[in-house]
Each structure stands twice: as structure tokens, then as C-alpha cells.
Steps between C-alpha positions, in 0.01 A plus 500: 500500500217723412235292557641398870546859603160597364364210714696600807349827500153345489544305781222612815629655822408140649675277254787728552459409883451140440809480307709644749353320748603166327843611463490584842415168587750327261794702651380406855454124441824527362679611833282296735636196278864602526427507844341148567800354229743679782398356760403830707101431467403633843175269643339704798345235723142565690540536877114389658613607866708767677877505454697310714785180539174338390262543235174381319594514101230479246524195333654323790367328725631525862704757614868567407835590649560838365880603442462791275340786670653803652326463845770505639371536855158385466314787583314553207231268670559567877226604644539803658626644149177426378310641716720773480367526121150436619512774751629724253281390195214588781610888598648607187320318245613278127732753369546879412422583158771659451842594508690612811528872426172565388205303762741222570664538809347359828664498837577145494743576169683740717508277794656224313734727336641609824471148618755361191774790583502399834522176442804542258628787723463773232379820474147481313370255251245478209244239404472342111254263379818270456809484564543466108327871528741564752806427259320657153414852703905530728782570191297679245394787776866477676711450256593739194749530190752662744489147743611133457336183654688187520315179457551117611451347190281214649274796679142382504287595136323799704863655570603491139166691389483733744871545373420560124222725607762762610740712316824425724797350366449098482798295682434115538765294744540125494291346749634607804877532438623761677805561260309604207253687732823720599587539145191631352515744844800617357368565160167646657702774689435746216121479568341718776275247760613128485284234604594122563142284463517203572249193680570447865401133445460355124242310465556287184779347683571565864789742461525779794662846350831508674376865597800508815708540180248708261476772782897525531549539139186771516663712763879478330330586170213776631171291385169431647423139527124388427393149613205287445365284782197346365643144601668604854261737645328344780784231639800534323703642820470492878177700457418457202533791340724351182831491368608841622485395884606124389839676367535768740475766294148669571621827528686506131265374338297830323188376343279190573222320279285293620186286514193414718377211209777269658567432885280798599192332503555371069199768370608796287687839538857577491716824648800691464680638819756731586614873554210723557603676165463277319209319567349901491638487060325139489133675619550778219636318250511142488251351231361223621438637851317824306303305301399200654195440731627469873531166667174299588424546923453147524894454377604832719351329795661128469829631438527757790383218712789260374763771562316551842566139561884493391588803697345388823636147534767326258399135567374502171834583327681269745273264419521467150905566527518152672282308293750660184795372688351146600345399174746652281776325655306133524633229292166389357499871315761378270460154477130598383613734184448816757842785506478752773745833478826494706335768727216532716235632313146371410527540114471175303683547127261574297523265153296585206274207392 
């Protein structure tokens, strides 16, 4: 025993390191092969060539049908979005340097801002790096001990962490059942703010938050309901603008998250928009907006052009709206090992493989 702890202590700064570095590596080989003996091993594949129902894979040769992108309207190569992003690359240059409240605000960030809150007919809105950002940065700086937020439990991963990030009581409802939603309102009564979050559309499965009902229960049970529309903004609805005007209930609705990495124009960037309040608290306190550099031009400029291009003509949504209800509904869809959802929406289930 001695002799091994007089040894220990002569061990070097750098076999010290080495050492830990080799259990490090034995603990990690250890998950990664839990993970392959799971089945979860995640492959990422090379795209050679833009995005699009077609694509040049590395590896492949020819091009391939592509069913697992979220472009949804194909916009992130149209070309007036990128010359949108060229223009914009040109006048205001690669990026900022910095973070929005220090050097990192340019007119086009304010623009686009104003732009988003139109579009979802809200009062202001703010810009994230992601709509992941967007979720991690909302509860912790609303929410407190005194509040509750009540959670879909099949909310996407960024929900749940923004979630745990903040101090509010933690209520989880079964995936969209409105009976247990009404109970856990009941039990959250105690709590100062309540706040139903929830999806708009999920996208692991095709499922459309019943939010008609969510936004009754709210107003019976005084809560603020909080959805995310990162798979329905852009042509879920007559215009587009998501589940909200799909449902008919734009104006109960409180809070919206979104992104511009998916149907507007598939780069980067995410947002949260809503009372003018609010989205004030977000600029002075929310953590990834304060401390994260400000969105590329290039991205500012594609995705003002895509909503420029959904609120001026809504061909595009139509468009898309008919192809979901003529393929999804065509024999050959089944009979080829391919399920569409029950409703009109352009989500394919998404299966782990």
C-alpha cells in the first residue's frame, strides 16, 4: 500500500494527464459501444450539391430522391433567396464579431425582426442563432419559483432543456390529452404565471397540438400558452403562418418559437415572438441572445427574402398543400411501405434507423 501511494505521488504532471486521458477514452468507447449495440448509431451522410428533392451524396453515384429534409417549401435554393444572401453578404459583410448588444446589431437584424412579428401578427420579435437558442434563452428569463410551465411530454429535446434550465415548477402531460392537461391546470393553480408549451406540429410523428382545445383549457384555467412552430411555420395554414392560423386560434396563442433553418430559406437562426414586453425581458436577459454572436448577413438576408416571398403571394403554400393531399392519399404510398398522417401536413414520421 505504501509503496503504491509513494509511487502515485511520483507520478509527472503529464503522466498524470495521460492517465486521465486514457480513462477518458475507456469511459467514452464504452458509451459509443452501448450506442452502436442499441441500435441508435447516428451515420451523417455527405451531401456534394445544394439541398433539394434531389441530391448528389458522396459515395453515390447519381443523384438521389431526398425524403428527409425540412425544405419544406424549397426555398432554401430559390434563387432570389440567394441572391438575397449575396446581396447582403455584399453590403454588410461575413458576420459581426459579436454579440447583438455590444457591435452586433445591423439594420437588417431589426428589419427582419419586424418582418417575423408581422408575419405572425405580433407585437415585436427577437432573433437567436437557433431556434434551439430560442427555447434554452424563453423559461429560464420568464419563468421563476413563483410560476408553473406545463409540458407535452413528447415536446421536442430543445423544449425539455430550455425547461430544466428554469426554476418554475415542472408539470409534464401525456402527449396531447387534454384531460390530464386540465388536471395538472388544476394542481398548477397555486403557482403564480402558468404556461402550456407545447409543439404546434410534432415532428417525430406528424401529430398537430389540438391547440383549439389547449387555448380553452388556458383561458378557463388563467395560463399563457407557448407554442413551437419550427415544423408549421411557412405553410401550415391558409398563409402559412403555422398551426395558430391552421386552428383558428392566432389571437390566444401568447408566445411563438420559431425557425428560419427550415421552410424559410433551410440556413440558420431561430426567433421568439410575442408581446412587446416580453420580447423587451428576452434583450436584457435571455442568455443565449446576450452572449451569442448575432446572426450571419448572408442568413439575415435569405430569410427576409423567403418571408418576403410567402407574404406577397401564397402559391407556394398552396402549392405544396396539394401535392400533401395528392401523394399522401395515392395508393402506391402504401402499397410501397410509405404511411402518410391522417391530416394534411407535409411531415413524414420520422423513424430512427
Amino acid at each position: 500500500m505504501w509503496v503504491s501511494s509513494v509511487w502515485r505521488a511520483k507520478l509527472s504532471p503529464g503522466r498524470r494527464a495521460h492517465s486521465a486521458l486514457a480513462q477518458l477514452r475507456g469511459i467514452v468507447e464504452g458509451e459509443l459501444e452501448g450506442i452502436r449495440g442499441a441500435g441508435t448509431w447516428r451515420s451523417e451522410r455527405v451531401i456534394t450539391s445544394r439541398q433539394g428533392p434531389c441530391i448528389r451524396v458522396d459515395g453515390i453515384p447519381g443523384g438521389i430522391l431526398n425524403f428527409c429534409a425540412n425544405n419544406y417549401l424549397g426555398l432554401s435554393s430559390h434563387p432570389e433567396v440567394i441572391q438575397a444572401g449575396l446581396q447582403a453578404l455584399e453590403e454588410f459583410g461575413a458576420g459581426l464579431s459579436s454579440t447583438r448588444f455590444i457591435c452586433g446589431t445591423q439594420s437588417i437584424h431589426k428589419n427582419l425582426e419586424a418582418k417575423i412579428a408581422r408575419f405572425h401578427q405580433r407585437e415585436d420579435a427577437i432573433l437567436y442563432p437557433s431556434c434551439f437558442d430560442a427555447n434554452a434563452g424563453l423559461f429560464e428569463a420568464l419563468l421563476t419559483p413563483e410560476d408553473a410551465v406545463l409540458s407535452d411530454e413528447l415536446n421536442h429535446a430543445s423544449i425539455i432543456d430550455g425547461i430544466r434550465l428554469c426554476k418554475a415548477h415542472k408539470y409534464r402531460y401525456r402527449h396531447l390529452d387534454m384531460a390530464d392537461l386540465e388536471a395538472k391546470l388544476k394542481e398548477a393553480q397555486k403557482h403564480r404565471l402558468r404556461l402550456v408549451a407545447t409543439d404546434g406540429a410534432f415532428s417525430m410523428d406528424g401529430d398537430i397540438a389540438p391547440l383549439q382545445e389547449i387555448c380553452s383549457l388556458a383561458a378557463r384555467y388563467g395560463a399563457l400558452v407557448f407554442v413551437d412552430e419550427c415544423h408549421a411555420t411557412g405553410f401550415l395554414g391558409p398563409t402559412g403562418r403555422g398551426t395558430d392560423e391552421l386552428l383558428g386560434v392566432t389571437d390566444q396563442v401568447t408566445i411563438i418559437n420559431s425557425t428560419l433553418g427550415k421552410a424559410l430559406g433551410g440556413a440558420s437562426g431561430g426567433y421568439t415572438t410575442g408581446p412587446e414586453p416580453l420580447i423587451a425581458l428576452l434583450r436584457q436577459r435571455s442568455r443565449p441572445y446576450l452572449f451569442s454572436n448575432s446572426l450571419p448577413p448572408a442568413v439575415v438576408g435569405c430569410a427576409s427574402k423567403a418571408l418576403d416571398l410567402l407574404m406577397e403571394d401564397n402559391a407556394i403554400i398552396q402549392s405544396i398543400a396539394a401535392k400533401t393531399r395528392r401523394h399522401g392519399h395515392r395508393p402506391w404510398a402504401s402499397s410501397s411501405g410509405f404511411t402518410s398522417a391522417t391530416r394534411d401536413i407535409q411531415l413524414c414520421p420520422q423513424v430512427p434507423q
